[in-house]
Short mmCIF file of C-alpha atoms in Angstrom, two decimals:
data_model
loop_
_atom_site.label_atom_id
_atom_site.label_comp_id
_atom_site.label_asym_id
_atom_site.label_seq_id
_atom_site.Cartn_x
_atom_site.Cartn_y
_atom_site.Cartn_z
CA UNK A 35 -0.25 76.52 69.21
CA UNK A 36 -2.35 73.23 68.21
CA UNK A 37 -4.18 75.02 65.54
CA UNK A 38 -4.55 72.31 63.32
CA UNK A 39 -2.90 69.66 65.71
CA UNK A 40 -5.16 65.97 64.77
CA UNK A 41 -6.02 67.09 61.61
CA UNK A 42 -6.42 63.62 59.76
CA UNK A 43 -8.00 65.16 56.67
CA UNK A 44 -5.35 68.15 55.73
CA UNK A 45 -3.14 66.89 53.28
CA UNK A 46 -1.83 70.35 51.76
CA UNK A 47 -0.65 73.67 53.28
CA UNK A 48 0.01 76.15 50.76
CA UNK A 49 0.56 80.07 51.20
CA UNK A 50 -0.18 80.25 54.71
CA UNK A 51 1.52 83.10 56.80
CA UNK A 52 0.86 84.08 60.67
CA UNK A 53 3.00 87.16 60.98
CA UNK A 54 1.91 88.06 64.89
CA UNK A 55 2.15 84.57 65.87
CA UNK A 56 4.80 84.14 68.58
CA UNK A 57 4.48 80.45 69.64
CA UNK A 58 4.30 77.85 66.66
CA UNK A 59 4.49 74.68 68.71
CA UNK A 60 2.10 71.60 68.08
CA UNK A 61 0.28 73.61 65.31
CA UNK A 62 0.04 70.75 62.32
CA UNK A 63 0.85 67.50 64.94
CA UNK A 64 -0.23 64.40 64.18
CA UNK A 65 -1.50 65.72 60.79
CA UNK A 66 -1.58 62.05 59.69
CA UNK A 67 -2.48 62.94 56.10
CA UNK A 68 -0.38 66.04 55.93
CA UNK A 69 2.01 65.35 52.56
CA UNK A 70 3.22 68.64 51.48
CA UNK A 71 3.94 72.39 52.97
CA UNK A 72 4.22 74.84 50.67
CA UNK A 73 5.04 78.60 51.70
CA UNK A 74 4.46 78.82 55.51
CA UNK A 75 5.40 81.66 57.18
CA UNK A 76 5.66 81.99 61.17
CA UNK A 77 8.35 85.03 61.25
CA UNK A 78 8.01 86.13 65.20
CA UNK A 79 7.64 82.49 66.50
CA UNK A 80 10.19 81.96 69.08
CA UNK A 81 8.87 78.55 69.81
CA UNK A 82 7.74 75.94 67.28
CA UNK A 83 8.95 73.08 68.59
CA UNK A 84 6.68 70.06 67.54
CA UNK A 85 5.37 71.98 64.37
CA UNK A 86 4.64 68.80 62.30
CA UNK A 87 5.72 66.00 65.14
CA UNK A 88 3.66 62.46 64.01
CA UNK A 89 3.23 63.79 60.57
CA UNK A 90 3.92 60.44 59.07
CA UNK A 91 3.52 60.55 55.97
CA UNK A 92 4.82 64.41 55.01
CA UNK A 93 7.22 64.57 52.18
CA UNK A 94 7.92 68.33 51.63
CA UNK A 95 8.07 71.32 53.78
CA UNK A 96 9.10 74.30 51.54
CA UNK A 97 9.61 77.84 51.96
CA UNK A 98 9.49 77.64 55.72
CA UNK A 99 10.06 81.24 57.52
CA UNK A 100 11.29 79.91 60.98
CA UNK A 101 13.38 83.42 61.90
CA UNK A 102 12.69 84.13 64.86
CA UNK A 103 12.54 80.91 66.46
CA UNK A 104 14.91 79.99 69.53
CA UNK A 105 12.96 76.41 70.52
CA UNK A 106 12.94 74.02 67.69
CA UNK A 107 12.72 70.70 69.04
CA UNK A 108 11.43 68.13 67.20
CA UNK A 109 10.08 69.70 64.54
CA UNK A 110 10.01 67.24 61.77
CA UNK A 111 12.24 64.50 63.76
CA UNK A 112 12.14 60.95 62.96
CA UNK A 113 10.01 61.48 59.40
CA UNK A 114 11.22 59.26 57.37
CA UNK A 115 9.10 60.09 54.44
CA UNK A 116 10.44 63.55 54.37
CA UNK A 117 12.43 64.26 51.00
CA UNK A 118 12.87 67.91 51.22
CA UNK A 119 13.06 71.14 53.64
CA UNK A 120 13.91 73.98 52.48
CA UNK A 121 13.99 77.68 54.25
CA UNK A 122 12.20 80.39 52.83
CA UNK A 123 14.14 83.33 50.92
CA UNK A 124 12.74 85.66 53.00
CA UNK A 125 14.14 84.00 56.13
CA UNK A 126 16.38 86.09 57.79
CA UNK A 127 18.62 83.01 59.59
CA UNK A 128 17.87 79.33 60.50
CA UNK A 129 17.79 78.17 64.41
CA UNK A 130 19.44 75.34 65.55
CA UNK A 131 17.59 72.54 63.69
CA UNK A 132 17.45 68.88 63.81
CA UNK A 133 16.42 66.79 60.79
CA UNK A 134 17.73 63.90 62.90
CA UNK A 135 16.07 60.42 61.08
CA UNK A 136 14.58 61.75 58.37
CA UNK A 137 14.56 60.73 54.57
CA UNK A 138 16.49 63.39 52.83
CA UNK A 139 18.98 61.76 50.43
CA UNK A 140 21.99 63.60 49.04
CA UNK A 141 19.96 65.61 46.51
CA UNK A 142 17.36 66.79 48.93
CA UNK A 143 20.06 67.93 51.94
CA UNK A 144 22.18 69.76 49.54
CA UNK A 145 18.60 71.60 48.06
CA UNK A 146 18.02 72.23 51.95
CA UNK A 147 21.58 73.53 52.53
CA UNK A 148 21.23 75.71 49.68
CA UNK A 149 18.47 77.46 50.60
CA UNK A 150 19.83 78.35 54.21
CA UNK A 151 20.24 82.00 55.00
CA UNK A 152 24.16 83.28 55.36
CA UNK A 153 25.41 84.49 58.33
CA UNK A 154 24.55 81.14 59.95
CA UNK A 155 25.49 80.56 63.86
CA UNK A 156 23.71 77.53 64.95
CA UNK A 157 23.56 74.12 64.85
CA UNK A 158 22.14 71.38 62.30
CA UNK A 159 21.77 67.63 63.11
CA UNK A 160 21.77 65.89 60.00
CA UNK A 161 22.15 62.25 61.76
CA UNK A 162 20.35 59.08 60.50
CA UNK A 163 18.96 60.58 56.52
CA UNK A 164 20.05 58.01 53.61
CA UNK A 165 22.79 60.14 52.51
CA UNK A 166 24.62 60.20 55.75
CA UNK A 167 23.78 56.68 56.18
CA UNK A 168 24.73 55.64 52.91
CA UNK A 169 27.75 58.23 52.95
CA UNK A 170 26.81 60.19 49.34
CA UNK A 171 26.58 63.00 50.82
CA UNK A 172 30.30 64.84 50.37
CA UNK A 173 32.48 67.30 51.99
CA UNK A 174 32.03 69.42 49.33
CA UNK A 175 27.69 69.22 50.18
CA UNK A 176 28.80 70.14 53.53
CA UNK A 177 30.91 72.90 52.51
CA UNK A 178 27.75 74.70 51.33
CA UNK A 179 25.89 74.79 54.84
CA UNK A 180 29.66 75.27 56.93
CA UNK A 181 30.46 78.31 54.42
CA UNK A 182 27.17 80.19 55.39
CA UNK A 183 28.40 79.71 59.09
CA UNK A 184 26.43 76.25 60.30
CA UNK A 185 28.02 73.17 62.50
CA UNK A 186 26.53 69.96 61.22
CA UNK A 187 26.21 67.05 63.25
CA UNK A 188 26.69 63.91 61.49
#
C-alpha cells in the first residue's frame, strides 16, 4: 500500500502486474497527474480500497485485475474525468464496486459492463455518471451487467 501514493509527476501506468501483492489500498492516491492505466494487475489483493482516490484528472483505467479483492471502497469515487473502466479478461469476477460520481457516459458504462466477468454476485453503484444523469443509458445497457449476475444501483 502507498507505493506510488503523491506521485505528482506519473501520468501513465502501463503493463504493471504485482501478483503476491495482497493489500492494494492507497497505492496511486493523489496521483494528481495520473491520466491513464493501462494493464494493471493486483490478482491476490483483498483490499484496494483507495487505489486511485484524488486522482483528479484520470481518464482511463483499463484492463484492471481486481479478483481477489473483498474491500473496494472508494476506488475511483467522485472522478469526474473518468471516461472508461474496464476489467481485465483475465479477471476471474468483479467485487462490489462503486463508480459512484464519475464521468462515464452511456458509451463508456456499457464498454465497462461488457468487459465484466460472468458469474457476477455483487454489487455495482453506477449513481451520479452523465448517462444515468442524463438517462441514455437503457435497460437494455443494463441488461448486459444484470445477465452476467450484477445488481446495479442507480
Amino acid at each position: 500500500s502507498y507505493m506510488g501514493a503523491g506521485c505528482d509527476k506519473l501520468t501513465t501506468i502501463s503493463n504493471l502486474s504485482f501478483p503476491a501483492a495482497t493489500n492494494g489500498t492507497y497505492v496511486f492516491q493523489n496521483c494528481t497527474a495520473l491520466k491513464k492505466v493501462d494493464g494493471l494487475s493486483l490478482p491476490k489483493a483483498t483490499n484496494i480500497s483507495y487505489l486511485f482516490s484524488g486522482c483528479k484528472v484520470l481518464e482511463e483505467v483499463l484492463n484492471i485485475d481486481i479478483s481477489s479483492s473483498t474491500s473496494s471502497a472508494y476506488v475511483v469515487r467522485d472522478i469526474k474525468t473518468l471516461k472508461r473502466f474496464t476489467i481485465s479478461p483475465n479477471a476471474t469476477r468483479c467485487p462490489s464496486f462503486s463508480l459512484l460520481n464519475c464521468g462515464l457516459d452511456r458509451e463508456g458504462m456499457v464498454e465497462f459492463f461488457n468487459s465484466l466477468p460472468s458469474g457476477g454476485s455483487t454489487a455495482i453503484t453506477i449513481t451520479g455518471n452523465p448517462c444515468v444523469k442524463d438517462k441514455s443509458l437503457t435497460d437494455s445497457d443494463k441488461a448486459i451487467a444484470t445477465g452476467k449476475g450484477y445488481t446495479l444501483t442507480a
